Tab-separated table of N, CA and C in Angstrom:
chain	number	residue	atom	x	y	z
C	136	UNK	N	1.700	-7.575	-31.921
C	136	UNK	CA	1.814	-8.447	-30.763
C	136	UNK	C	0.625	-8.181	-29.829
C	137	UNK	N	-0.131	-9.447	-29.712
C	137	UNK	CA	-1.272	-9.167	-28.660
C	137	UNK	C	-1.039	-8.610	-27.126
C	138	UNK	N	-1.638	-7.855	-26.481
C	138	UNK	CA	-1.623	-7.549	-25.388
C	138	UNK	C	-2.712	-6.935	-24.576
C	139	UNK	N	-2.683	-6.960	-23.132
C	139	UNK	CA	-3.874	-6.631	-22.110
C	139	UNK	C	-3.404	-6.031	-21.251
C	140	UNK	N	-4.149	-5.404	-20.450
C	140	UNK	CA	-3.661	-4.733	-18.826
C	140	UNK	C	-4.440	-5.594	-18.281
C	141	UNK	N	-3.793	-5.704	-16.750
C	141	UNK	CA	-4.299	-6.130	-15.555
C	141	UNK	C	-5.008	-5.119	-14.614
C	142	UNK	N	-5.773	-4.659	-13.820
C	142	UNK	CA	-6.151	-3.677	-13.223
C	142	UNK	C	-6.675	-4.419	-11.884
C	143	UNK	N	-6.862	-3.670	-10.950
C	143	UNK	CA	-8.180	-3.891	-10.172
C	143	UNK	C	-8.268	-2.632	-9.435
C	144	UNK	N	-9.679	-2.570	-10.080
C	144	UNK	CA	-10.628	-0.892	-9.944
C	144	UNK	C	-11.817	-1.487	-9.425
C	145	UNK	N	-12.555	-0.351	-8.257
C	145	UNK	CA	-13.967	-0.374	-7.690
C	145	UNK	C	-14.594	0.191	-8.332
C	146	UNK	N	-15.950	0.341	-9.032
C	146	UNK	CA	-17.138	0.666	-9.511
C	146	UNK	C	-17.468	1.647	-8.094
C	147	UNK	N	-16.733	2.743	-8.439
C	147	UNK	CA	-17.450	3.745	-6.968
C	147	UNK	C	-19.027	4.068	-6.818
C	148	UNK	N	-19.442	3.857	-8.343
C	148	UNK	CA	-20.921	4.264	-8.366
C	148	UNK	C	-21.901	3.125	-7.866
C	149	UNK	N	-21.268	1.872	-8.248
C	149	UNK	CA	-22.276	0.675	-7.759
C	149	UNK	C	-21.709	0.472	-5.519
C	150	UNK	N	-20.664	0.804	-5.467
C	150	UNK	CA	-20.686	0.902	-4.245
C	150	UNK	C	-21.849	1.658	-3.535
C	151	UNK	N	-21.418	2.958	-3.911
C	151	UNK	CA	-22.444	3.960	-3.768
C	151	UNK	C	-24.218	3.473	-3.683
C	152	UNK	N	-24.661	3.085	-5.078
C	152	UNK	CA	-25.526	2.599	-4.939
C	152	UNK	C	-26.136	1.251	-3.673
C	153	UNK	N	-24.934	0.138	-3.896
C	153	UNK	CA	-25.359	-0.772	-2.390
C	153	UNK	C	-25.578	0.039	-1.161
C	154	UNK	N	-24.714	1.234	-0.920
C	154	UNK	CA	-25.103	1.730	0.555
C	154	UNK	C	-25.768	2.464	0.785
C	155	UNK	N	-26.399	3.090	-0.578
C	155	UNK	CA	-27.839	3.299	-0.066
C	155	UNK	C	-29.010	2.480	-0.058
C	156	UNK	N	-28.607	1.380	-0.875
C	156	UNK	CA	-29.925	0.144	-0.532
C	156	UNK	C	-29.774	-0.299	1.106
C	157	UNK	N	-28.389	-0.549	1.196
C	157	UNK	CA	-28.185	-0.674	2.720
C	157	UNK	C	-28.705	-0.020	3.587
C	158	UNK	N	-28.619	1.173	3.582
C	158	UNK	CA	-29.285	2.295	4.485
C	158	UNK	C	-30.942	2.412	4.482
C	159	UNK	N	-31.247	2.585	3.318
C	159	UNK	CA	-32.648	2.084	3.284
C	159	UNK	C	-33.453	1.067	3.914
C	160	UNK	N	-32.370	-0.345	3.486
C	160	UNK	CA	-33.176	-1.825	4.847
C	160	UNK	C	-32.575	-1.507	6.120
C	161	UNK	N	-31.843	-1.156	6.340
C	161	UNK	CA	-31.670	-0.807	7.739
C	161	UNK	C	-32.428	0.519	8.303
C	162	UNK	N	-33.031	1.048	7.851
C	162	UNK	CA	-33.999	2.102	7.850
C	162	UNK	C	-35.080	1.437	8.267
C	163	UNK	N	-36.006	0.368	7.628
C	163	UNK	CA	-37.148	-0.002	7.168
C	163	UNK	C	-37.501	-1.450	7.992
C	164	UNK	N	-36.478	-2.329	8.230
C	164	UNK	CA	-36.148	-3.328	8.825
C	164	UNK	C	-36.501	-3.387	10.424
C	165	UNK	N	-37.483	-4.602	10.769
C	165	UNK	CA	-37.712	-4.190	12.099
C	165	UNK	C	-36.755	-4.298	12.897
C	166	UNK	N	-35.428	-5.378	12.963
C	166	UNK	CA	-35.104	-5.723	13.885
C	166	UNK	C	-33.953	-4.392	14.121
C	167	UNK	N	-34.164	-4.088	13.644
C	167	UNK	CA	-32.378	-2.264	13.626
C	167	UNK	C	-33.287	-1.160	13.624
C	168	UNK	N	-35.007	-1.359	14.555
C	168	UNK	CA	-35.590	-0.147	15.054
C	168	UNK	C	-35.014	0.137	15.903
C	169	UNK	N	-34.294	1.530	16.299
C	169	UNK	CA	-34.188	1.482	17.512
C	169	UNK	C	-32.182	1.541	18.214
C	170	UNK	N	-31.549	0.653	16.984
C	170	UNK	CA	-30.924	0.545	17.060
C	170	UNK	C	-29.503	1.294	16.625
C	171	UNK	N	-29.889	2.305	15.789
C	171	UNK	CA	-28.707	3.468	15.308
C	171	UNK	C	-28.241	2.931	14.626
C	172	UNK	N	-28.184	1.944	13.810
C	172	UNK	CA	-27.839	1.423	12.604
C	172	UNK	C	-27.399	2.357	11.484
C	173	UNK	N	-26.151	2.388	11.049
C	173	UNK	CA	-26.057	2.785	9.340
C	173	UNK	C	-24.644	2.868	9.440
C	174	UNK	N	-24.826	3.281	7.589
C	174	UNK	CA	-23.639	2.657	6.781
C	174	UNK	C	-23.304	4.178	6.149
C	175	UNK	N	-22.294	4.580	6.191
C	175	UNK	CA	-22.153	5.934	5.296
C	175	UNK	C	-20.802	5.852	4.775
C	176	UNK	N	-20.922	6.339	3.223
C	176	UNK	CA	-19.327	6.235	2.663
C	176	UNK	C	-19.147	7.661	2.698
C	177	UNK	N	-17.652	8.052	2.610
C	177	UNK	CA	-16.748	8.814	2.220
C	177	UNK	C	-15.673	8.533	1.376
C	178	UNK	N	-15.768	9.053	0.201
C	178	UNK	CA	-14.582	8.767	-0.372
C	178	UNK	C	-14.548	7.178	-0.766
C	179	UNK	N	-13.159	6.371	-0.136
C	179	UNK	CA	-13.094	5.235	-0.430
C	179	UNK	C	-12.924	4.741	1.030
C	180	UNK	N	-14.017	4.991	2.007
C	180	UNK	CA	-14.069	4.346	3.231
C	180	UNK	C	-15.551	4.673	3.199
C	181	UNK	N	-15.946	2.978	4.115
C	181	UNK	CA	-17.228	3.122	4.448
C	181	UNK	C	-17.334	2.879	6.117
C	182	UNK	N	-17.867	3.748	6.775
C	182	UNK	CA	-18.225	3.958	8.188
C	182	UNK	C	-19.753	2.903	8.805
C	183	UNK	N	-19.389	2.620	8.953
C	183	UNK	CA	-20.779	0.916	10.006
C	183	UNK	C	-20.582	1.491	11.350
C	184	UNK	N	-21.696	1.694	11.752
C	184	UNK	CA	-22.314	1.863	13.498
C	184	UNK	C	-23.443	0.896	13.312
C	185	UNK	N	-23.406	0.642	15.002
C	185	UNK	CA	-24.632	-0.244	15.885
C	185	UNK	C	-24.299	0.337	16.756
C	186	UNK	N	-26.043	-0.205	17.848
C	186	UNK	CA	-25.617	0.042	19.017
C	186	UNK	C	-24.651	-1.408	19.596
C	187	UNK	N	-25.069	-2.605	19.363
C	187	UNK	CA	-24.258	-3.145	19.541
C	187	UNK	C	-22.959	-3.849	18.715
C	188	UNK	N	-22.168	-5.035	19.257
C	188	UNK	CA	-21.416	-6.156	18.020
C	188	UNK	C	-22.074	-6.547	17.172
C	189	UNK	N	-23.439	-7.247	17.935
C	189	UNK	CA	-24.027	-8.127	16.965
C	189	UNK	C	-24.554	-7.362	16.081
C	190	UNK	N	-25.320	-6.324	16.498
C	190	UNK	CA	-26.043	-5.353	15.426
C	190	UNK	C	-25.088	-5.424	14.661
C	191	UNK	N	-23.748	-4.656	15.231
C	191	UNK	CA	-22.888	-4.491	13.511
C	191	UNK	C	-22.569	-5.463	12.401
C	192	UNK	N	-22.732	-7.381	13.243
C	192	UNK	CA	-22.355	-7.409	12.351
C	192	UNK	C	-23.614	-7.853	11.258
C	193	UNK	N	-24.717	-8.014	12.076
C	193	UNK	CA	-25.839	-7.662	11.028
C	193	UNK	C	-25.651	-6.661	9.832
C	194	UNK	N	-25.197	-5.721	10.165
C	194	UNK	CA	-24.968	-4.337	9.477
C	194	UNK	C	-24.250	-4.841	8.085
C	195	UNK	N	-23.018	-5.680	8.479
C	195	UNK	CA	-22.043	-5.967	7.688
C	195	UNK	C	-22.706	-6.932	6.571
C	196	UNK	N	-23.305	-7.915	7.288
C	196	UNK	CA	-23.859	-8.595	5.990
C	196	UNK	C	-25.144	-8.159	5.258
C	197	UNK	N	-25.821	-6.869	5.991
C	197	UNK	CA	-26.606	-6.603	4.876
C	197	UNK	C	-25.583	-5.905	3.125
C	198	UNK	N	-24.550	-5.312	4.095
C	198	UNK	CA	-23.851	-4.475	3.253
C	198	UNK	C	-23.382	-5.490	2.156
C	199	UNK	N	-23.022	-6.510	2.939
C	199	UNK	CA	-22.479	-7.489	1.743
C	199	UNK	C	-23.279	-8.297	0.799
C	200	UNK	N	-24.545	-8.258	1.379
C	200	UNK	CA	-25.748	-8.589	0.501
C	200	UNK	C	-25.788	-7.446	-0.943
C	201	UNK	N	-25.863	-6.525	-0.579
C	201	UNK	CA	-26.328	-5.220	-1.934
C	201	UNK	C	-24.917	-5.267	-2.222
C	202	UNK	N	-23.599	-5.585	-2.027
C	202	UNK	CA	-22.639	-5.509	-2.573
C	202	UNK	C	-22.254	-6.369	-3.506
C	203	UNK	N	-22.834	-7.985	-3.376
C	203	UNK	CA	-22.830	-8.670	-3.940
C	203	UNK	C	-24.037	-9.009	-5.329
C	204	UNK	N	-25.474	-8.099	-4.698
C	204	UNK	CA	-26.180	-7.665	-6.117
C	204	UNK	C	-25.908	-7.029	-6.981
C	205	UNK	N	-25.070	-5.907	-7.001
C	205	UNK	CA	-24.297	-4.937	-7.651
C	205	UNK	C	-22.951	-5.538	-8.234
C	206	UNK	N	-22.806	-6.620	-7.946
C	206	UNK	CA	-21.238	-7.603	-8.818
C	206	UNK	C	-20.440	-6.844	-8.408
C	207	UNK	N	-20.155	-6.043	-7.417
C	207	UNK	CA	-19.091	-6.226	-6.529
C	207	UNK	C	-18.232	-6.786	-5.197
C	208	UNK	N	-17.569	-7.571	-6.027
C	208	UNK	CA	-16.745	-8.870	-5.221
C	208	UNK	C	-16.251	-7.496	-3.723
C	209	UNK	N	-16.423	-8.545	-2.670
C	209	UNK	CA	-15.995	-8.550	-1.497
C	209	UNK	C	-14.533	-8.481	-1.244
C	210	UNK	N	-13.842	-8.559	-2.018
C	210	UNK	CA	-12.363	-8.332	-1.609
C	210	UNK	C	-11.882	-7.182	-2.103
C	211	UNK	N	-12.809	-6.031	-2.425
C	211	UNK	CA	-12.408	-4.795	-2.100
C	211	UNK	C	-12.353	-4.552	-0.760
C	212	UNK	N	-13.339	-4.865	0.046
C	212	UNK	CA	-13.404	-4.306	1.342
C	212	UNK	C	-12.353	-4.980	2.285
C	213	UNK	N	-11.592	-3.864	2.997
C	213	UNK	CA	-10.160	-4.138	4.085
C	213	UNK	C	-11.147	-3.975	5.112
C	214	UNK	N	-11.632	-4.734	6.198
C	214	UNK	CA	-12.301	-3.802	7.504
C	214	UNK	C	-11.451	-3.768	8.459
C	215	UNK	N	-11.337	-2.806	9.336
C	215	UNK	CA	-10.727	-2.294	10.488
C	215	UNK	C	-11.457	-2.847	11.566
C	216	UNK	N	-10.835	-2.313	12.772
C	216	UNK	CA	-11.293	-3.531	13.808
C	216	UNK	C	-12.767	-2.173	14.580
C	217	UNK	N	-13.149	-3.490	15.559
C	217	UNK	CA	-14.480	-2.797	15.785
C	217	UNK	C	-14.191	-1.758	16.919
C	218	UNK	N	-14.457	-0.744	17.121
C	218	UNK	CA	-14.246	0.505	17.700
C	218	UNK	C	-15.281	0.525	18.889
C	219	UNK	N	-14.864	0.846	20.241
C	219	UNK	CA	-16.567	1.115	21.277
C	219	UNK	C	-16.528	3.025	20.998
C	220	UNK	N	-17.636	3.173	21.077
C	220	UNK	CA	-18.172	4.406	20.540
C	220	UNK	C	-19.257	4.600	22.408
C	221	UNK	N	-19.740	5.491	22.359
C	221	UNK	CA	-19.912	6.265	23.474
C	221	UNK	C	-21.601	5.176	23.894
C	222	UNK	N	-22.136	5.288	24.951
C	222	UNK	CA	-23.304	4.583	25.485
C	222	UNK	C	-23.576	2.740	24.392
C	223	UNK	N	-21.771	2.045	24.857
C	223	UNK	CA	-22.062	0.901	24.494
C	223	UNK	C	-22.154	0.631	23.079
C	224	UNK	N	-22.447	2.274	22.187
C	224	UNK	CA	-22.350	1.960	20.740
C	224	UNK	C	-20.970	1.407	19.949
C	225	UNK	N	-21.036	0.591	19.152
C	225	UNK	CA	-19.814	0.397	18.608
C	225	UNK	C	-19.473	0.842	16.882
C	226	UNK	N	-18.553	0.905	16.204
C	226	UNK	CA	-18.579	1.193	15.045
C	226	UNK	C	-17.039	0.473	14.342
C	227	UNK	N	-17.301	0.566	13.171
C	227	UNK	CA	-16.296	-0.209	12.177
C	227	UNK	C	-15.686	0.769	10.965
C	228	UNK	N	-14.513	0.900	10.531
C	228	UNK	CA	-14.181	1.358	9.237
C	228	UNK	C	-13.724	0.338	7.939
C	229	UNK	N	-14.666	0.509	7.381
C	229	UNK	CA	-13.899	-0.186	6.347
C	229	UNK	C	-13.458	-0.020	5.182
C	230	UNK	N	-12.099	-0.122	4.565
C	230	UNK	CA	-11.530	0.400	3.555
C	230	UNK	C	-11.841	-0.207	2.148
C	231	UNK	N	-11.833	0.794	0.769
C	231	UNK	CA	-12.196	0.315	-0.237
C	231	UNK	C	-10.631	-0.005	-0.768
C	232	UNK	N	-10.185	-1.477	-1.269
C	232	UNK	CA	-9.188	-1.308	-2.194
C	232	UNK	C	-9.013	-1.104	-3.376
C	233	UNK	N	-8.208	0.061	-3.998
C	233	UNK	CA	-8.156	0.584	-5.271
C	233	UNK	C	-7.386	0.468	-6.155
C	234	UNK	N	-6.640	-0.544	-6.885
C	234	UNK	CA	-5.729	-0.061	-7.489
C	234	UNK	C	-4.383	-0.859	-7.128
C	235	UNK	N	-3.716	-1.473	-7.801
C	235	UNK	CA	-2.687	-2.443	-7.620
C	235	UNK	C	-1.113	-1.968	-7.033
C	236	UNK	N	-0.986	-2.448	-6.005
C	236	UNK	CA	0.194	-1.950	-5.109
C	236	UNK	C	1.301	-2.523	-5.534
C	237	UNK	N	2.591	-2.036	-4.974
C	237	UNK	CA	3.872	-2.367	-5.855
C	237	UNK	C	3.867	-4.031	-5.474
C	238	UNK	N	3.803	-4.492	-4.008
C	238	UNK	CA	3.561	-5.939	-4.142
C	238	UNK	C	2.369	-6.801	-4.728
C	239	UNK	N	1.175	-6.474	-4.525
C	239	UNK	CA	0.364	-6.720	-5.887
C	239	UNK	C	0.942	-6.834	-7.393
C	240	UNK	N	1.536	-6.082	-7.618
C	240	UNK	CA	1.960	-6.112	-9.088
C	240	UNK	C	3.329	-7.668	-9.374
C	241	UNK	N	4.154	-7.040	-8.140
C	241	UNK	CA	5.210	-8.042	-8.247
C	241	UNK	C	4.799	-9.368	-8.014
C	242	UNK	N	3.571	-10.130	-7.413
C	242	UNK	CA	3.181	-11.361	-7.181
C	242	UNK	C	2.244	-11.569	-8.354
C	243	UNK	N	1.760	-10.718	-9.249
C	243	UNK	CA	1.229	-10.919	-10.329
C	243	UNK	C	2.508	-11.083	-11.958
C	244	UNK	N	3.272	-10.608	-11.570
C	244	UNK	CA	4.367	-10.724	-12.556
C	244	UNK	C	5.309	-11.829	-12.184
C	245	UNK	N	5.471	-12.337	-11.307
C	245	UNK	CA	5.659	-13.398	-10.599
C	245	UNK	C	5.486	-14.781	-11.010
C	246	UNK	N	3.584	-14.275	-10.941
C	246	UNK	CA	2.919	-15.790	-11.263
C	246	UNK	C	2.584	-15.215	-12.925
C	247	UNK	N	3.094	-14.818	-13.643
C	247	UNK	CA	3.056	-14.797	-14.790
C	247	UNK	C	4.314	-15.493	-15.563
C	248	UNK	N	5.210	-14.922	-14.977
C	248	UNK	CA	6.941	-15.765	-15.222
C	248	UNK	C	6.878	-17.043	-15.137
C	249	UNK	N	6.345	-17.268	-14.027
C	249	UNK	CA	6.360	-19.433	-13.268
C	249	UNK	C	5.272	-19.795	-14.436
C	250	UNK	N	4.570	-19.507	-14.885
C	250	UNK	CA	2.954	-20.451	-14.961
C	250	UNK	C	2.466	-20.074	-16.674
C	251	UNK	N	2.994	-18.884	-17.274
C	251	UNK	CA	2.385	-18.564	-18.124
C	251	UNK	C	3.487	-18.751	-19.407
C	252	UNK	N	2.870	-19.241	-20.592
C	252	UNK	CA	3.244	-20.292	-21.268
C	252	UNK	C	4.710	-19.531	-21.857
C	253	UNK	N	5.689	-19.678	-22.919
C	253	UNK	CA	6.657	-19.349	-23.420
C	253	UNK	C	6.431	-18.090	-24.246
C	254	UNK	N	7.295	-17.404	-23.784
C	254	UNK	CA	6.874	-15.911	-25.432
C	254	UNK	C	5.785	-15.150	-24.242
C	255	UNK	N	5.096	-15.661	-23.334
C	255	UNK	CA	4.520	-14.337	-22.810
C	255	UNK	C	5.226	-13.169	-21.467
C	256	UNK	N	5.132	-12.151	-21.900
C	256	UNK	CA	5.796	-11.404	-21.032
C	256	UNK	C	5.350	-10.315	-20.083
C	257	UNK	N	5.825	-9.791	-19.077
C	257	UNK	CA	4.279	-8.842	-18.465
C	257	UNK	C	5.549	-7.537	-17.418
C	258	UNK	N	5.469	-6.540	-17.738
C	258	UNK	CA	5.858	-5.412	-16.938
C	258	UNK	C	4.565	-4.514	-15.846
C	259	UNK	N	5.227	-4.101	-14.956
C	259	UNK	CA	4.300	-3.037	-14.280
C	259	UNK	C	4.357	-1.311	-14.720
C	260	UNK	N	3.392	-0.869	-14.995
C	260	UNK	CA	3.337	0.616	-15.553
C	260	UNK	C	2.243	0.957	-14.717
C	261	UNK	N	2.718	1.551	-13.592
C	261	UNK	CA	1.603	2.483	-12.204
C	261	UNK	C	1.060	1.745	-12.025
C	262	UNK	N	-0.242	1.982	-11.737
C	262	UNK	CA	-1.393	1.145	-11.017
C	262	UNK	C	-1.950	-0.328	-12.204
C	263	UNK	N	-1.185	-0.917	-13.081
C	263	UNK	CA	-1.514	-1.930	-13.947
C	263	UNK	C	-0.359	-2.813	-14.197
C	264	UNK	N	-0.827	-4.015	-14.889
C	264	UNK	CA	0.412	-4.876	-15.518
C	264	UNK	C	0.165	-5.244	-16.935
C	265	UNK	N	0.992	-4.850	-17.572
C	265	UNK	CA	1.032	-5.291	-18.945
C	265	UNK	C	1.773	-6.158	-19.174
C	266	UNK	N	0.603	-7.568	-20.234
C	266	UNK	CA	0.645	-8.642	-20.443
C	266	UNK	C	0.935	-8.767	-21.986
C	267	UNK	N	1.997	-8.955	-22.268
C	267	UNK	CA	2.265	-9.343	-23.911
C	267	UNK	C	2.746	-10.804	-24.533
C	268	UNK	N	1.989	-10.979	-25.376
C	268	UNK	CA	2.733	-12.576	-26.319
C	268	UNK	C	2.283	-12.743	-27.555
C	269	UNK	N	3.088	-13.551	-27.712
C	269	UNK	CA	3.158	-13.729	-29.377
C	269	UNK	C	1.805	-14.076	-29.688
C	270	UNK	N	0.941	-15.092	-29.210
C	270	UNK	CA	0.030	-15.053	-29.586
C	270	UNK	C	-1.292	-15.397	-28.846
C	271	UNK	N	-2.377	-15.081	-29.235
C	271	UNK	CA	-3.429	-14.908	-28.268
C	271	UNK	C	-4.059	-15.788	-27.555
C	272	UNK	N	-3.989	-17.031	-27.872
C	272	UNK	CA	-4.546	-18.048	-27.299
C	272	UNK	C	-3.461	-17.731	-25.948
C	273	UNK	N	-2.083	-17.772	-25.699
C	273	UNK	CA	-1.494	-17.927	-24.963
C	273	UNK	C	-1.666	-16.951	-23.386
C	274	UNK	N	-2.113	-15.374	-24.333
C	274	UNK	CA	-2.998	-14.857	-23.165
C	274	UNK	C	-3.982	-14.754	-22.670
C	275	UNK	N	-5.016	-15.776	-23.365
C	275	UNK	CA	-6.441	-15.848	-22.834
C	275	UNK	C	-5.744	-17.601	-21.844
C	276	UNK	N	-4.624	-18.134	-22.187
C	276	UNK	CA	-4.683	-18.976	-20.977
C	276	UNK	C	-4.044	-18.473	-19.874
C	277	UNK	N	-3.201	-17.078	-20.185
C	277	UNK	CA	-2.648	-16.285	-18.615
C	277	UNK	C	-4.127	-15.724	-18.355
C	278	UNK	N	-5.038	-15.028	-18.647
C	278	UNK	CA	-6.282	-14.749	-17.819
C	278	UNK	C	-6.982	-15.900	-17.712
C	279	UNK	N	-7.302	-16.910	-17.568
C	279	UNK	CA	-7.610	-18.086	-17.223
C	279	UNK	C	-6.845	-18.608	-15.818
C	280	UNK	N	-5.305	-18.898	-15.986
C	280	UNK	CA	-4.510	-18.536	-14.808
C	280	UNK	C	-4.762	-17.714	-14.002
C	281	UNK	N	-4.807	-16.528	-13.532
C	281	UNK	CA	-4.562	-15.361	-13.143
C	281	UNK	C	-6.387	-15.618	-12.549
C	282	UNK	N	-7.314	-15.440	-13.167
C	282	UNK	CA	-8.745	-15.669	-12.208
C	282	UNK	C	-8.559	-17.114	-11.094
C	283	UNK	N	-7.806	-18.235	-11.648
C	283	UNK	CA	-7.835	-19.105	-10.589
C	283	UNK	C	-7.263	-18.777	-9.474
C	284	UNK	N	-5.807	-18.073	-9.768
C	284	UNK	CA	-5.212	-17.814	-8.551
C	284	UNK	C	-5.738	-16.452	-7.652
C	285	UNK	N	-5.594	-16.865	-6.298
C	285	UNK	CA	-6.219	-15.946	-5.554
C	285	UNK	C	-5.107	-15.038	-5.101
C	286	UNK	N	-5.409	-13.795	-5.287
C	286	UNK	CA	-4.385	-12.463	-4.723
C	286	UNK	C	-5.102	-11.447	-3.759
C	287	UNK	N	-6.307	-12.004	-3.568
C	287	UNK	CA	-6.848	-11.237	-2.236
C	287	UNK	C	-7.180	-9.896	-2.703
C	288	UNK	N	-7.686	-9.748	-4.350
C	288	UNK	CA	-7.930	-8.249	-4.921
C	288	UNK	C	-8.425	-9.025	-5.914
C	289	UNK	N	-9.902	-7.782	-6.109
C	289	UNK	CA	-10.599	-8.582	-7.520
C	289	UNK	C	-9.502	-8.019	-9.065
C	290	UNK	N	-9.515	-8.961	-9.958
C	290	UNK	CA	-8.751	-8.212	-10.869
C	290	UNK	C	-9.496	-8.338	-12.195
C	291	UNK	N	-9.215	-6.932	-12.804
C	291	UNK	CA	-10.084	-6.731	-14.297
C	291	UNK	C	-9.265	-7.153	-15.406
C	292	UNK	N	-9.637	-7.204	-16.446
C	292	UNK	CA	-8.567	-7.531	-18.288
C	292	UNK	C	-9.117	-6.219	-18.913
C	293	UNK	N	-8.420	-5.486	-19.097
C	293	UNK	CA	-9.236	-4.598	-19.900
C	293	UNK	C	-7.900	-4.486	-20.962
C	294	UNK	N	-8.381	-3.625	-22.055
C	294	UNK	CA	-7.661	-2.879	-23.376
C	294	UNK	C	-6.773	-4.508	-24.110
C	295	UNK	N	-7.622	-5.757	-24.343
C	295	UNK	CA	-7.091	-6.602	-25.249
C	295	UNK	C	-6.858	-6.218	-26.525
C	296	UNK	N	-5.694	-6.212	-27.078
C	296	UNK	CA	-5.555	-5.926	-28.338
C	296	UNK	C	-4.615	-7.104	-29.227
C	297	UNK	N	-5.067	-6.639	-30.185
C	297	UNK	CA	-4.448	-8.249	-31.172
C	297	UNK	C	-2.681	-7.464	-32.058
C-alpha cells in the first residue's frame, strides 16, 4: 500500500546562511550606515534591530530577500511585535516555525477526509501525518490538494513509498 509523510521542517542551514548574507548588506549598504542595523539568529529565533521603524522594516525585507534566494518560503517566520529599545532604537523577534502542531495536524487530516479521493487514509504520528491509499495516483492528487490549500506552514512529502 502506497504511502507518504507530511512534514514541515526549516532548512536551519539555509536560514543560517540568508542571515549572514543579510548581515553582510546591511553591513555594506549605504543607507543602514550609521544606523545599528542587524539580524542575529539563535537557535530558532531571529533578533532584527534599527535605530528606527522604518529602518527595521528595511531590515525585514532585506531578510526576506536572502530568504527567499535560499527557497525558503516565508511562512516559517511568526514575527513578534516591534519592541522600543533604549535611545529611540527599536527591535523585533521573530520566530522560526518547526514542525507540525497538534492543530496543524488535525486541519490537515481534516482536509484529507473532506477532499481526498476514496480508499485514502491519513493518521498523525508526532511531528508528521501519514498518508495511505490504495493507489498512487490517488496520493499524488492528495499532494496536489494539500499544496493548493493554504495552512499558514510550508509543508514537505517526503518517504513516498509504493
Amino acid at each position: 500500500m502506497p504511502t507518504f509523510d507530511v512534514v514541515s521542517e526549516v532548512d536551519l542551514q539555509e536560514v543560517r546562511n540568508a542571515v549572514d548574507q543579510a548581515q553582510r548588506e546591511l553591513a555594506n549598504r549605504f543607507d543602514f550606515k550609521g544606523t545599528d542595523s542587524r539580524v542575529e539568529m539563535h537557535d530558532y529565533e531571529l533578533r532584527l534591530a534599527s535605530s528606527t521603524e522604518d529602518r527595521l522594516k528595511a531590515v525585514v525585507q532585506v531578510l526576506e530577500e536572502k530568504l527567499v534566494k535560499r527557497k525558503v518560503s516565508l511562512k516559517v517566520l511568526d514575527f513578534g511585535k516591534v519592541e522600543e529599545g533604549s535611545k529611540g532604537a527599536v527591535r523585533q523577534s521573530v520566530t522560526l516555525k518547526n514542525g507540525l502542531n497538534a492543530d496543524n495536524a488535525k486541519a490537515i487530516n481534516r482536509f484529507i477526509k473532506e477532499k481526498a479521493p476514496k480508499g485514502v487514509q491519513s493518521s498523525t504520528q508526532g511531528a508528521q501525518v501519514r498518508v495511505s491509499g490504495k493507489k498512487r495516483d490517488d496520493l499524488q492528487a492528495v499532494i496536489a490538494g494539500l499544496r493548493e490549500a493554504d495552512f499558514d506552514i510550508p509543508l514537505q512529502f517526503e518517504n513516498f513509498r509504493d
